[in-house]
Amino acid sequence: MSTAADLSFAPMGPSTQDAAGELLGAFLANDRHYRASSAAYGDEGEPALHRALALFLARPEIGCVWLAHRKGVAVGACVVCYAISTSRGALVAKLDDVTVRADAQGQGVGAAMLEALARWLRARGVTRIDSACHRGNAGAWRFYQRLGFVPLDEERIALALD
């Protein structure tokens, strides 16, 4: 069994775009909590994912796909988009689509990936990471709370503009 110590982390680049697409595509296709939310605003599937990955490469100032690698193989991914917080007067990051390959789960990959991401973001002036978690996803709630995330008394809402 591998440990988190043998992991490396970096934003997606052109050479890792396909691996990021595979990880995120599997997550988006199979996560029942994601599918429930996407039903409210629509999900354009794989073509939309590929457009999003291309946008992250073309516009790194808006965010990135953060990857965890073990021996050159992508085993974890998450999406980060930047925003400006009026309450912080600084950059914040919106975290989404956190996923770890099934054969790497339970080995500390997710925690190590987000801890490395937090260090990387802090070094770039980001002062907070915001995320959303489905109320019915008890495992995800425990995961985020172990990492120091605090539940907020608010609901996530969306308005599709197309």
Short mmCIF file of C-alpha atoms in Angstrom, two decimals:
data_model
loop_
_atom_site.label_atom_id
_atom_site.label_comp_id
_atom_site.label_asym_id
_atom_site.label_seq_id
_atom_site.Cartn_x
_atom_site.Cartn_y
_atom_site.Cartn_z
CA MET A 1 0.00 0.00 0.00
CA SER A 2 1.28 3.43 -0.94
CA THR A 3 1.25 6.43 1.34
CA ALA A 4 0.76 10.15 0.87
CA ALA A 5 4.54 10.57 1.16
CA ASP A 6 5.07 9.29 -2.39
CA LEU A 7 2.81 11.92 -3.96
CA SER A 8 3.63 15.01 -5.99
CA PHE A 9 1.28 17.90 -6.74
CA ALA A 10 1.01 20.50 -9.49
CA PRO A 11 -1.51 22.41 -11.56
CA MET A 12 -2.62 20.71 -14.75
CA GLY A 13 -0.49 21.51 -17.77
CA PRO A 14 -0.82 20.52 -21.43
CA SER A 15 0.92 17.20 -20.78
CA THR A 16 -1.46 16.27 -17.95
CA GLN A 17 -4.71 17.54 -19.49
CA ASP A 18 -5.83 14.08 -20.65
CA ALA A 19 -5.20 12.55 -17.20
CA ALA A 20 -7.16 15.38 -15.57
CA GLY A 21 -9.99 14.82 -18.02
CA GLU A 22 -10.12 11.10 -17.22
CA LEU A 23 -10.23 11.66 -13.46
CA LEU A 24 -12.78 14.47 -13.56
CA GLY A 25 -14.85 12.76 -16.25
CA ALA A 26 -15.17 9.62 -14.12
CA PHE A 27 -16.14 11.72 -11.10
CA LEU A 28 -18.74 13.75 -12.98
CA ALA A 29 -20.26 10.63 -14.55
CA ASN A 30 -20.46 8.57 -11.37
CA ASP A 31 -20.89 10.81 -8.33
CA ARG A 32 -24.57 10.68 -7.37
CA HIS A 33 -24.34 13.91 -5.36
CA TYR A 34 -22.90 15.80 -8.34
CA ARG A 35 -25.50 14.33 -10.69
CA ALA A 36 -28.31 15.50 -8.40
CA SER A 37 -27.02 19.09 -8.50
CA SER A 38 -26.24 19.13 -12.20
CA ALA A 39 -29.82 18.12 -12.94
CA ALA A 40 -30.84 21.59 -11.74
CA TYR A 41 -28.66 23.52 -14.18
CA GLY A 42 -27.75 21.04 -16.88
CA ASP A 43 -24.62 19.09 -17.65
CA GLU A 44 -23.25 19.11 -21.17
CA GLY A 45 -21.05 16.10 -20.46
CA GLU A 46 -17.62 15.36 -21.85
CA PRO A 47 -17.54 18.21 -24.43
CA ALA A 48 -18.14 20.73 -21.63
CA LEU A 49 -15.40 19.16 -19.50
CA HIS A 50 -12.92 19.41 -22.39
CA ARG A 51 -13.86 23.05 -22.97
CA ALA A 52 -13.36 23.75 -19.25
CA LEU A 53 -9.93 22.10 -19.21
CA ALA A 54 -8.90 24.13 -22.27
CA LEU A 55 -10.09 27.32 -20.52
CA PHE A 56 -7.95 26.55 -17.47
CA LEU A 57 -4.89 26.15 -19.70
CA ALA A 58 -5.66 29.29 -21.70
CA ARG A 59 -6.65 31.42 -18.68
CA PRO A 60 -4.58 30.40 -15.62
CA GLU A 61 -5.54 33.69 -13.94
CA ILE A 62 -9.06 32.31 -13.37
CA GLY A 63 -7.93 29.09 -11.69
CA CYS A 64 -6.55 25.64 -12.30
CA VAL A 65 -7.07 21.94 -12.08
CA TRP A 66 -4.86 20.74 -9.20
CA LEU A 67 -3.48 17.22 -9.60
CA ALA A 68 -1.96 14.63 -7.29
CA HIS A 69 0.47 12.20 -8.93
CA ARG A 70 1.94 8.96 -7.69
CA LYS A 71 4.86 7.62 -9.73
CA GLY A 72 3.81 9.75 -12.68
CA VAL A 73 0.16 8.65 -12.62
CA ALA A 74 -2.59 11.13 -11.77
CA VAL A 75 -4.47 9.75 -8.75
CA GLY A 76 -6.35 12.84 -7.56
CA ALA A 77 -7.77 16.05 -8.96
CA CYS A 78 -9.78 19.08 -7.97
CA VAL A 79 -10.88 22.31 -9.60
CA VAL A 80 -9.98 25.74 -8.21
CA CYS A 81 -11.41 29.07 -9.43
CA TYR A 82 -10.37 32.45 -8.06
CA ALA A 83 -12.64 35.22 -6.82
CA ILE A 84 -12.22 38.47 -4.92
CA SER A 85 -13.80 38.51 -1.48
CA THR A 86 -15.17 41.84 -0.31
CA SER A 87 -15.17 40.58 3.28
CA ARG A 88 -11.48 39.62 3.06
CA GLY A 89 -10.36 42.29 0.64
CA ALA A 90 -8.31 39.60 -1.01
CA LEU A 91 -8.32 36.65 -3.34
CA VAL A 92 -10.21 33.53 -2.33
CA ALA A 93 -10.45 30.18 -4.08
CA LYS A 94 -13.58 28.21 -4.90
CA LEU A 95 -12.87 24.48 -4.61
CA ASP A 96 -14.95 22.02 -6.61
CA ASP A 97 -14.97 18.49 -8.04
CA VAL A 98 -12.55 16.92 -5.54
CA THR A 99 -11.86 13.35 -6.59
CA VAL A 100 -9.41 10.53 -5.92
CA ARG A 101 -9.10 7.40 -8.05
CA ALA A 102 -10.91 4.47 -6.46
CA ASP A 103 -7.72 2.41 -6.09
CA ALA A 104 -6.03 5.30 -4.24
CA GLN A 105 -8.85 6.13 -1.82
CA GLY A 106 -8.29 5.65 1.90
CA GLN A 107 -4.55 6.30 1.58
CA GLY A 108 -4.47 10.00 2.48
CA VAL A 109 -4.34 11.20 -1.12
CA GLY A 110 -7.28 13.60 -0.83
CA ALA A 111 -6.05 15.17 2.40
CA ALA A 112 -2.48 15.50 1.13
CA MET A 113 -3.74 16.96 -2.15
CA LEU A 114 -5.79 19.67 -0.42
CA GLU A 115 -3.06 20.44 2.12
CA ALA A 116 -0.57 20.92 -0.73
CA LEU A 117 -3.13 23.03 -2.60
CA ALA A 118 -3.64 25.24 0.47
CA ARG A 119 0.13 25.86 0.73
CA TRP A 120 0.34 26.63 -2.99
CA LEU A 121 -2.62 29.01 -2.86
CA ARG A 122 -1.37 30.76 0.29
CA ALA A 123 1.96 31.42 -1.46
CA ARG A 124 -0.02 33.14 -4.23
CA GLY A 125 -1.94 35.45 -1.90
CA VAL A 126 -5.16 33.45 -1.63
CA THR A 127 -6.61 33.89 1.86
CA ARG A 128 -9.51 31.41 1.99
CA ILE A 129 -10.80 28.30 0.25
CA ASP A 130 -14.57 28.06 -0.17
CA SER A 131 -16.34 24.89 -1.21
CA ALA A 132 -19.75 23.26 -1.21
CA CYS A 133 -20.69 19.84 0.08
CA HIS A 134 -23.95 17.98 -0.39
CA ARG A 135 -25.78 17.62 2.90
CA GLY A 136 -26.30 13.91 2.31
CA ASN A 137 -22.61 13.20 1.70
CA ALA A 138 -21.55 12.37 5.27
CA GLY A 139 -18.13 11.07 4.22
CA ALA A 140 -17.29 14.31 2.42
CA TRP A 141 -18.48 16.37 5.40
CA ARG A 142 -16.14 14.44 7.72
CA PHE A 143 -13.27 14.77 5.24
CA TYR A 144 -13.61 18.55 4.93
CA GLN A 145 -14.08 19.09 8.66
CA ARG A 146 -10.93 17.04 9.42
CA LEU A 147 -9.08 19.48 7.17
CA GLY A 148 -10.46 22.50 9.06
CA PHE A 149 -13.34 23.53 6.79
CA VAL A 150 -16.21 25.10 8.73
CA PRO A 151 -19.87 24.57 7.76
CA LEU A 152 -21.71 27.76 6.83
CA ASP A 153 -25.40 28.40 7.33
CA GLU A 154 -26.19 29.11 3.70
CA GLU A 155 -27.37 27.32 0.58
CA ARG A 156 -25.62 27.15 -2.75
CA ILE A 157 -27.82 28.43 -5.55
CA ALA A 158 -27.29 28.71 -9.31
CA LEU A 159 -28.73 30.55 -12.29
CA ALA A 160 -27.91 29.21 -15.76
CA LEU A 161 -27.36 32.10 -18.18
CA ASP A 162 -27.87 30.23 -21.44
#
